[in-house]
Short mmCIF file of C-alpha atoms in Angstrom, two decimals:
data_model
loop_
_atom_site.label_atom_id
_atom_site.label_comp_id
_atom_site.label_asym_id
_atom_site.label_seq_id
_atom_site.Cartn_x
_atom_site.Cartn_y
_atom_site.Cartn_z
CA MET A 21 119.76 72.46 118.64
CA LEU A 22 123.45 72.80 119.33
CA PHE A 23 124.21 70.43 116.47
CA TYR A 24 122.06 72.52 114.18
CA ILE A 25 123.72 75.72 115.02
CA VAL A 26 127.26 74.36 114.77
CA HIS A 27 126.55 72.60 111.55
CA PHE A 28 125.15 75.89 110.12
CA MET A 29 128.26 77.74 111.22
CA THR A 30 130.74 75.47 109.68
CA HIS A 31 129.11 76.03 106.34
CA HIS A 32 128.58 79.70 106.60
CA ILE A 33 131.24 80.84 108.93
CA GLN A 34 132.71 83.06 106.20
CA LEU A 35 129.51 85.15 106.45
CA ALA A 36 129.40 85.20 110.30
CA TYR A 37 129.19 88.50 112.11
CA TYR A 38 129.35 88.89 115.84
CA TYR A 39 128.76 91.79 118.04
CA LEU A 40 128.81 92.63 121.59
CA PHE A 41 126.49 95.35 122.74
CA ASP A 42 127.73 96.77 125.94
CA SER A 43 128.93 93.37 127.09
CA THR A 44 125.49 92.17 128.23
CA THR A 45 124.40 90.48 124.93
CA ILE A 46 126.36 88.68 122.36
CA CYS A 47 124.53 88.15 119.08
CA VAL A 48 125.84 85.92 116.26
CA THR A 49 124.27 86.70 112.96
CA ILE A 50 124.77 84.20 110.23
CA MET A 51 123.35 85.79 107.06
CA LYS A 52 122.44 83.99 103.95
CA MET A 53 122.77 87.15 102.11
CA THR A 54 126.48 87.80 101.21
CA PRO A 55 127.97 91.31 101.10
CA GLU A 56 127.98 90.79 97.31
CA GLU A 57 124.31 90.06 97.21
CA PHE A 58 123.53 93.18 99.26
CA ARG A 59 125.65 95.28 96.82
CA HIS A 60 123.82 93.74 93.95
CA GLN A 61 120.36 94.69 95.47
CA LYS A 62 121.88 98.19 96.36
CA CYS A 63 122.78 98.72 92.67
CA GLN A 64 119.32 97.77 91.66
CA THR A 65 117.80 100.15 94.16
CA LEU A 66 119.99 103.03 93.01
CA GLN A 67 119.34 102.33 89.24
CA GLY A 68 115.59 102.06 89.93
CA VAL A 69 113.12 104.80 88.95
CA ASP A 70 112.72 107.72 91.35
CA LEU A 71 108.99 107.53 92.19
CA SER A 72 108.84 110.87 94.18
CA ARG A 73 106.90 113.84 92.80
CA LYS A 74 110.11 115.70 92.40
CA GLY A 75 111.94 112.84 90.83
CA CYS A 76 115.38 113.56 92.23
CA ILE A 77 117.31 114.05 95.41
CA ASP A 78 116.88 117.46 97.09
CA ASP A 79 120.00 119.73 96.82
CA ALA A 80 120.30 120.32 100.59
CA ILE A 81 120.93 116.54 101.18
CA LYS A 82 122.85 115.58 98.07
CA LEU A 83 126.11 115.35 100.09
CA LEU A 84 124.59 113.50 102.99
CA VAL A 85 122.93 110.98 100.70
CA GLU A 86 126.26 110.55 98.71
CA VAL A 87 128.37 110.04 101.96
CA ILE A 88 125.89 107.29 103.05
CA ASN A 89 125.62 105.64 99.65
CA ASN A 90 129.42 105.63 99.22
CA ARG A 91 129.55 102.88 101.92
CA ASP A 92 128.80 99.39 100.71
CA GLU A 93 126.67 98.55 103.72
CA PHE A 94 123.99 101.34 103.19
CA VAL A 95 121.61 102.53 100.53
CA THR A 96 119.10 105.35 100.87
CA THR A 97 115.65 104.26 99.42
CA SER A 98 113.80 107.62 99.87
CA SER A 99 114.60 111.06 101.10
CA CYS A 100 113.20 114.51 101.60
CA SER A 101 115.44 117.34 102.91
CA GLY A 102 112.33 118.97 104.58
CA ARG A 103 109.63 121.09 103.01
CA VAL A 104 106.89 123.65 103.40
CA ILE A 105 103.73 122.49 101.66
CA LEU A 106 100.27 123.87 101.09
CA PHE A 107 97.91 121.06 100.06
CA CYS A 108 94.27 120.23 99.70
CA GLU A 109 93.02 117.48 102.04
CA ASN A 110 91.28 114.77 100.09
CA ILE A 111 88.26 114.16 102.33
CA ALA A 112 86.77 111.59 100.06
CA GLU A 113 89.71 109.28 100.46
CA GLY A 114 90.24 110.19 104.06
CA HIS A 115 94.01 110.45 103.75
CA LYS A 116 96.74 112.57 102.12
CA LYS A 117 97.31 110.26 99.17
CA GLY A 118 96.37 111.78 95.80
CA CYS A 119 95.82 115.16 97.41
CA LYS A 120 96.60 118.26 95.31
CA TRP A 121 99.68 120.33 96.23
CA LEU A 122 99.36 124.05 95.64
CA PHE A 123 102.76 125.15 96.91
CA THR A 124 105.91 123.48 97.98
CA SER A 125 109.41 124.75 98.92
CA HIS A 126 112.48 122.95 100.31
CA ASP A 127 113.95 126.30 101.40
CA SER A 128 112.80 129.40 103.18
CA VAL A 129 109.41 130.73 101.97
CA ASP A 130 108.59 134.07 100.55
CA ILE A 131 105.28 135.22 101.97
CA GLN A 132 104.05 136.67 98.71
CA GLU A 133 104.64 133.41 96.82
CA LEU A 134 102.63 131.47 99.39
CA ILE A 135 99.69 133.92 99.42
CA ASN A 136 99.58 133.72 95.69
CA SER A 137 99.03 130.00 95.96
CA VAL A 138 96.22 130.15 98.61
CA ASP A 139 93.01 129.34 96.81
CA PRO A 140 90.32 128.02 99.06
CA ALA A 141 88.16 127.11 96.03
CA GLU A 142 90.66 124.18 95.41
CA GLY A 143 89.49 122.38 98.59
CA ASN A 144 90.32 122.32 102.25
CA LEU A 145 93.85 123.72 102.57
CA VAL A 146 96.45 122.72 105.02
CA PHE A 147 99.70 124.48 105.60
CA LYS A 148 102.44 122.08 106.78
CA TYR A 149 106.10 121.87 107.52
CA GLU A 150 107.84 118.56 107.31
CA PRO A 151 111.38 118.11 108.52
CA LEU A 152 114.01 115.81 106.94
CA ILE A 153 112.99 112.21 106.27
CA LEU A 154 115.41 109.60 105.21
CA HIS A 155 114.93 105.90 104.76
CA ILE A 156 118.13 103.87 104.64
CA ARG A 157 118.44 100.21 104.01
CA CYS A 158 121.31 98.79 106.05
CA PHE A 159 123.23 95.50 105.65
CA THR A 160 123.00 94.38 109.18
CA LEU A 161 121.36 95.53 112.40
CA ASP A 162 124.83 96.64 113.55
CA HIS A 163 125.10 99.06 110.66
CA ALA A 164 121.55 100.34 111.39
CA LYS A 165 122.53 100.89 114.95
CA LEU A 166 125.62 102.94 113.88
CA LEU A 167 123.47 105.40 111.84
CA HIS A 168 120.61 105.45 114.35
CA THR A 169 122.99 106.70 117.01
CA CYS A 170 124.05 109.48 114.67
CA ALA A 171 120.47 110.50 114.02
CA LEU A 172 119.63 110.62 117.67
CA GLU A 173 122.76 112.65 118.38
CA ALA A 174 121.87 115.14 115.70
CA GLY A 175 118.37 115.66 117.17
CA PHE A 176 116.18 113.36 114.97
CA ARG A 177 114.54 111.80 117.96
CA ASN A 178 111.76 110.03 116.22
CA SER A 179 114.17 107.86 114.19
CA GLY A 180 113.79 104.08 114.41
CA ILE A 181 114.75 100.69 112.97
CA THR A 182 112.30 98.45 111.07
CA LEU A 183 112.90 94.80 110.36
CA GLY A 184 111.11 94.06 107.13
CA LYS A 185 110.50 91.01 105.07
CA HIS A 186 113.33 88.91 103.70
CA GLY A 187 115.58 90.11 106.53
CA LYS A 188 115.66 93.80 105.26
CA VAL A 189 116.94 96.05 107.92
CA MET A 190 115.63 99.72 107.47
CA LEU A 191 116.49 102.88 109.38
CA ALA A 192 114.05 105.82 109.19
CA VAL A 193 115.42 109.20 110.23
CA ARG A 194 112.73 111.38 111.56
CA SER A 195 112.36 114.60 113.56
CA CYS A 196 109.41 115.61 115.78
CA MET A 197 109.54 119.29 114.87
CA GLY A 198 106.51 119.94 112.84
CA LEU A 199 103.77 122.33 111.97
CA GLU A 200 100.40 121.27 110.63
CA VAL A 201 97.79 124.03 110.25
CA PRO A 202 94.39 123.63 108.48
CA ILE A 203 93.48 127.11 107.10
CA SER A 204 90.27 126.76 105.02
CA GLU A 205 87.01 124.74 104.88
CA ASN A 206 84.27 124.63 102.39
CA GLY A 207 85.89 127.29 100.15
CA GLU A 208 86.34 129.77 102.98
CA LEU A 209 89.69 131.01 104.23
CA LEU A 210 89.60 130.93 108.00
CA VAL A 211 92.66 132.88 108.82
CA SER A 212 93.90 136.34 108.03
CA HIS A 213 96.83 137.34 105.87
CA LYS A 214 98.57 138.68 108.90
CA TYR A 215 98.29 135.07 110.41
CA LEU A 216 99.59 133.56 107.20
CA GLU A 217 102.65 135.90 107.43
CA PHE A 218 103.23 134.71 110.99
CA LEU A 219 102.86 131.11 109.93
CA VAL A 220 105.50 131.62 107.23
CA ARG A 221 107.82 133.16 109.77
CA LYS A 222 107.32 130.10 112.07
CA ALA A 223 107.90 127.73 109.14
CA ASN A 224 111.10 129.50 108.22
CA GLU A 225 112.35 129.17 111.73
CA LYS A 226 111.78 125.46 111.44
CA VAL A 227 113.44 125.37 108.04
CA GLU A 228 116.61 126.88 109.67
CA GLU A 229 116.47 124.44 112.69
CA ASN A 230 116.10 121.57 110.37
CA GLN A 231 119.12 122.68 108.31
CA SER A 232 121.34 122.82 111.35
CA ARG A 233 120.22 119.35 112.45
CA THR A 234 120.90 118.07 109.02
CA GLU A 235 124.42 119.61 109.10
CA ARG A 236 124.98 117.95 112.51
CA LEU A 237 123.83 114.61 111.04
CA LEU A 238 126.28 114.93 108.20
CA THR A 239 129.14 115.56 110.72
CA CYS A 240 128.08 112.76 112.97
CA VAL A 241 127.84 110.24 110.07
CA LYS A 242 131.32 111.31 108.71
CA ASN A 243 132.87 110.96 112.15
CA ALA A 244 131.14 107.46 112.72
CA PHE A 245 132.32 106.26 109.26
CA GLU A 246 135.83 107.41 109.97
CA VAL A 247 135.99 105.60 113.31
CA ASN A 248 134.51 102.51 111.80
CA THR A 249 136.67 102.23 108.62
CA MET B 1 136.52 83.01 116.24
CA LEU B 2 134.68 79.72 115.74
CA PHE B 3 136.28 78.46 118.90
CA TYR B 4 135.24 81.61 120.82
CA ILE B 5 131.57 81.19 119.78
CA VAL B 6 131.30 77.50 120.40
CA HIS B 7 133.09 77.95 123.76
CA PHE B 8 130.60 80.51 124.65
CA MET B 9 127.64 78.39 123.56
CA THR B 10 128.59 75.32 125.59
CA HIS B 11 128.53 77.54 128.71
CA HIS B 12 125.42 79.53 127.87
CA ILE B 13 123.44 77.18 125.77
CA GLN B 14 120.57 77.16 128.24
CA LEU B 15 120.08 80.82 127.37
CA ALA B 16 120.35 80.45 123.61
CA TYR B 17 117.60 81.83 121.43
CA TYR B 18 117.43 81.35 117.62
CA TYR B 19 115.26 82.84 115.08
CA LEU B 20 114.69 82.73 111.43
CA PHE B 21 113.33 85.79 109.77
CA ASP B 22 111.74 84.92 106.39
CA SER B 23 114.28 82.19 105.89
CA THR B 24 116.91 84.62 104.54
CA THR B 25 118.66 85.37 107.85
CA ILE B 26 119.47 83.13 110.67
CA CYS B 27 120.35 84.99 113.91
CA VAL B 28 121.54 83.24 117.03
CA THR B 29 121.32 85.41 120.18
CA ILE B 30 123.26 84.29 123.22
CA MET B 31 122.10 86.59 125.97
CA LYS B 32 123.83 87.16 129.37
CA MET B 33 120.48 88.33 130.52
CA THR B 34 118.40 85.51 131.57
CA PRO B 35 114.58 85.75 131.39
CA GLU B 36 114.62 85.90 135.21
CA GLU B 37 116.90 88.96 135.06
CA PHE B 38 114.60 90.63 132.53
CA ARG B 39 111.61 89.93 134.82
CA HIS B 40 113.48 91.35 137.78
CA GLN B 41 114.26 94.59 135.79
CA LYS B 42 110.68 94.65 134.62
CA CYS B 43 109.33 94.52 138.22
CA GLN B 44 111.69 97.43 139.09
CA THR B 45 110.36 99.52 136.16
CA LEU B 46 106.72 98.79 137.07
CA GLN B 47 107.29 99.66 140.73
CA GLY B 48 109.21 102.84 139.80
CA VAL B 49 107.76 106.34 140.29
CA ASP B 50 105.64 107.55 137.33
CA LEU B 51 107.37 110.77 136.27
CA SER B 52 104.65 111.90 133.84
CA ARG B 53 102.72 115.16 134.59
CA LYS B 54 99.56 113.01 135.13
CA GLY B 55 101.33 110.49 137.28
CA CYS B 56 99.22 107.47 136.05
CA ILE B 57 98.23 105.50 132.88
CA ASP B 58 95.52 107.13 130.82
CA ASP B 59 92.11 105.24 131.07
CA ALA B 60 91.72 104.85 127.23
CA ILE B 61 94.92 102.51 127.10
CA LYS B 62 94.78 100.78 130.52
CA LEU B 63 93.61 97.55 128.90
CA LEU B 64 96.24 97.72 126.20
CA VAL B 65 99.00 98.43 128.66
CA GLU B 66 97.76 95.60 130.87
CA VAL B 67 97.71 93.07 127.95
CA ILE B 68 101.27 93.98 127.06
CA ASN B 69 102.60 93.99 130.62
CA ASN B 70 100.87 90.61 131.37
CA ARG B 71 103.50 89.06 129.12
CA ASP B 72 106.85 88.31 130.66
CA GLU B 73 108.76 89.54 127.63
CA PHE B 74 107.41 93.10 127.62
CA VAL B 75 107.16 96.14 129.95
CA THR B 76 105.83 99.57 129.01
CA THR B 77 108.08 102.37 130.12
CA SER B 78 105.96 105.38 129.13
CA SER B 79 102.62 105.99 127.52
CA CYS B 80 100.07 108.59 126.46
CA SER B 81 96.74 107.65 124.96
CA GLY B 82 96.74 110.82 122.75
CA ARG B 83 95.85 114.37 123.85
CA VAL B 84 94.79 117.80 122.91
CA ILE B 85 97.11 120.43 124.54
CA LEU B 86 97.33 124.19 124.64
CA PHE B 87 100.75 125.35 125.84
CA CYS B 88 103.07 128.30 125.90
CA GLU B 89 106.21 127.96 123.89
CA ASN B 90 109.29 128.62 126.09
CA ILE B 91 111.20 130.68 123.69
CA ALA B 92 114.07 131.29 126.17
CA GLU B 93 114.82 127.53 126.37
CA GLY B 94 114.07 126.97 122.68
CA HIS B 95 112.26 123.76 123.34
CA LYS B 96 109.06 122.44 124.97
CA LYS B 97 110.59 121.29 128.19
CA GLY B 98 109.43 123.39 131.06
CA CYS B 99 106.69 125.05 129.02
CA LYS B 100 103.39 125.87 130.69
CA TRP B 101 100.27 123.97 129.85
CA LEU B 102 96.99 125.85 129.88
CA PHE B 103 94.78 123.06 128.68
CA THR B 104 94.93 119.28 128.24
CA SER B 105 92.43 116.68 127.32
CA HIS B 106 92.77 112.98 126.63
CA ASP B 107 89.32 112.90 125.02
CA SER B 108 87.10 114.95 122.83
CA VAL B 109 87.30 118.66 123.60
CA ASP B 110 84.49 121.09 124.48
CA ILE B 111 85.00 124.25 122.63
CA GLN B 112 84.00 126.53 125.58
CA GLU B 113 86.47 124.86 127.91
CA LEU B 114 89.31 125.43 125.45
CA ILE B 115 88.30 129.06 124.80
CA ASN B 116 88.27 129.71 128.62
CA SER B 117 91.92 128.56 128.71
CA VAL B 118 93.12 130.80 125.90
CA ASP B 119 95.15 133.60 127.50
CA PRO B 120 97.71 135.20 125.25
CA ALA B 121 99.22 137.12 128.23
CA GLU B 122 100.64 133.72 129.36
CA GLY B 123 102.99 133.58 126.37
CA ASN B 124 103.11 132.30 122.81
CA LEU B 125 100.32 129.84 122.62
CA VAL B 126 100.37 126.59 120.59
CA PHE B 127 97.37 124.26 120.09
CA LYS B 128 98.45 120.73 119.46
CA TYR B 129 97.06 117.27 119.03
CA GLU B 130 99.49 114.32 119.79
CA PRO B 131 98.25 110.76 119.00
CA LEU B 132 99.03 107.70 121.08
CA ILE B 133 102.64 107.18 122.08
CA LEU B 134 103.86 104.00 123.74
CA HIS B 135 107.38 103.03 124.71
CA ILE B 136 107.85 99.36 125.33
CA ARG B 137 110.94 97.53 126.47
CA CYS B 138 111.26 94.08 124.85
CA PHE B 139 113.26 91.07 126.01
CA THR B 140 114.64 90.40 122.53
CA LEU B 141 114.53 91.83 119.05
CA ASP B 142 112.16 89.10 118.03
CA HIS B 143 109.62 90.28 120.57
CA ALA B 144 110.09 93.84 119.46
CA LYS B 145 109.46 92.76 115.87
CA LEU B 146 106.22 91.04 116.89
CA LEU B 147 104.67 94.14 118.46
CA HIS B 148 106.17 96.38 115.76
CA THR B 149 104.29 94.47 113.17
CA CYS B 150 101.07 94.98 115.16
CA ALA B 151 101.70 98.71 115.39
CA LEU B 152 102.23 99.08 111.68
CA GLU B 153 99.15 97.02 110.92
CA ALA B 154 97.08 99.25 113.16
CA GLY B 155 98.31 102.41 111.39
CA PHE B 156 101.05 103.54 113.65
CA ARG B 157 103.39 104.04 110.79
CA ASN B 158 106.06 106.05 112.53
CA SER B 159 106.86 103.28 115.01
CA GLY B 160 110.45 102.00 115.25
CA ILE B 161 112.86 99.96 117.19
CA THR B 162 115.81 101.42 119.21
CA LEU B 163 118.80 99.46 120.37
CA GLY B 164 119.90 101.12 123.61
CA LYS B 165 122.72 100.81 126.04
CA HIS B 166 123.21 97.53 127.92
CA GLY B 167 121.45 95.56 125.22
CA LYS B 168 118.09 97.22 125.77
CA VAL B 169 115.57 96.73 123.01
CA MET B 170 112.91 99.38 122.91
CA LEU B 171 109.88 99.78 120.65
CA ALA B 172 108.34 103.20 120.22
CA VAL B 173 104.67 103.20 118.91
CA ARG B 174 103.97 106.42 117.05
CA SER B 175 101.51 107.78 114.56
CA CYS B 176 102.08 110.52 112.01
CA MET B 177 98.61 112.07 112.40
CA GLY B 178 99.14 115.37 114.05
CA LEU B 179 98.04 118.99 114.35
CA GLU B 180 100.33 121.79 115.57
CA VAL B 181 99.01 125.33 115.44
CA PRO B 182 100.74 128.38 116.80
CA ILE B 183 97.87 130.82 117.70
CA SER B 184 99.38 133.80 119.51
CA GLU B 185 102.47 135.99 119.63
CA ASN B 186 103.75 138.79 121.98
CA GLY B 187 100.39 138.77 123.86
CA GLU B 188 98.16 138.87 120.81
CA LEU B 189 95.74 136.27 119.71
CA LEU B 190 96.25 135.80 115.92
CA VAL B 191 93.11 133.83 115.15
CA SER B 192 89.36 134.20 115.53
CA HIS B 193 87.03 132.36 117.82
CA LYS B 194 85.49 130.85 114.70
CA TYR B 195 88.86 129.42 113.74
CA LEU B 196 89.37 128.10 117.21
CA GLU B 197 86.01 126.27 116.96
CA PHE B 198 87.13 124.76 113.54
CA LEU B 199 90.42 123.68 115.15
CA VAL B 200 88.64 121.91 118.05
CA ARG B 201 86.46 120.10 115.43
CA LYS B 202 89.52 119.00 113.54
CA ALA B 203 91.22 117.90 116.72
CA ASN B 204 88.12 115.94 117.76
CA GLU B 205 88.26 114.10 114.42
CA LYS B 206 91.70 113.10 115.12
CA VAL B 207 90.89 112.02 118.72
CA GLU B 208 88.29 109.58 117.08
CA GLU B 209 90.66 108.32 114.50
CA ASN B 210 93.30 107.74 117.13
CA GLN B 211 90.78 105.86 119.29
CA SER B 212 90.04 103.39 116.39
CA ARG B 213 93.65 102.87 115.68
CA THR B 214 94.22 102.16 119.37
CA GLU B 215 91.38 99.61 119.28
CA ARG B 216 92.88 98.01 116.10
CA LEU B 217 96.26 97.85 118.00
CA LEU B 218 94.70 96.15 120.95
CA THR B 219 93.11 93.58 118.66
CA CYS B 220 96.29 92.94 116.70
CA VAL B 221 98.35 92.62 119.96
CA LYS B 222 95.81 90.04 121.42
CA ASN B 223 95.85 88.12 118.19
CA ALA B 224 99.65 88.06 118.04
CA PHE B 225 99.91 86.92 121.68
CA GLU B 226 97.41 84.19 121.06
CA VAL B 227 99.27 82.81 118.02
CA ASN B 228 102.65 83.09 119.87
CA THR B 229 101.63 81.45 123.15
#
């Protein structure tokens, strides 16, 4: 085994990375993918078709996404700045996919706008707030760890790393601050307008909290990149 | 650098692990922590005081936790099988910590029991369903990847790996299937009893879905351990 490793290193030493985490573990990663190959795949990702419903990056996180994508070692693969949605549950399929959206906002919500969208005849309605979600492909585990630390510092406690096929390292930035409220069934609205007003107020509080976390994340990421330049 | 690595290897080769993920990356991990040291820390974790409110492992996941902890390379550090809770938001602190719980159930909920617990005088009430959460410390990244794959297969899509201090590798198993419904404010209940009945029915559906995902996870983990024995 020693021979195998050393043999491998002499051929690939120009691609070798080593890191030391907290001096208890030393990990030597010898990657078949060169930085150039990663950059090539990154270009393909950035040039690909945006498959989201909206089809573009939300204004509130354009700068954050830009700061991350400006670094060779990272590429965002999907993002949502956070949103308030009103949708119909698709019971037939048993999951959200293919469900109809009646209302969506990436910013604070106007109560009248929401109430105008409430139509129990459309199906079983759910009012939901989803905070920022960001998926970032990273060149190495080291790079993923750097951004993961930023995400945790900024309050995105449900973030985590995924090791995918073909050695892909992904970081998902997620928060645990949600709101998921079913409000109608079989064509009948089960809550009052007063309650809907209350819900919108609650959602708007979360929109604000999400915005300050997102700002903290941008600051953390900028600082981390400065230190690691 | 080559010298440094080879020097290190000759002294620590008995601790060397190598893995190949999808034949695109080769990673050689030379760990200062031996399997014996990990086992020692695992024992300390298992003998430690259970700091959860309940103080013990939920019945529904006792077998799953046992299967995982029976392997030398894993130790669960916290777990919840999934639960329906009714709690007061602690506005003063701005987060859930220290909030008062009025009702909690790890199984399907009886509507009358819940209604008996609803007391808006206690504070701003929130009805919530939280699916299974499991934190597992893993010996190496390889081991974390093995269980992460099981979690994703079983439907726990928000699972992720965290690289902590002192080389600790943690896996968090999380689902995205939630329910979070604020129901009172300033001492006033803002929803009807009929709506509470509806909510309990919705929560019970999620309890069931969570149970089948948990069963799938147990099957996946058992299979993975059999293949990797």
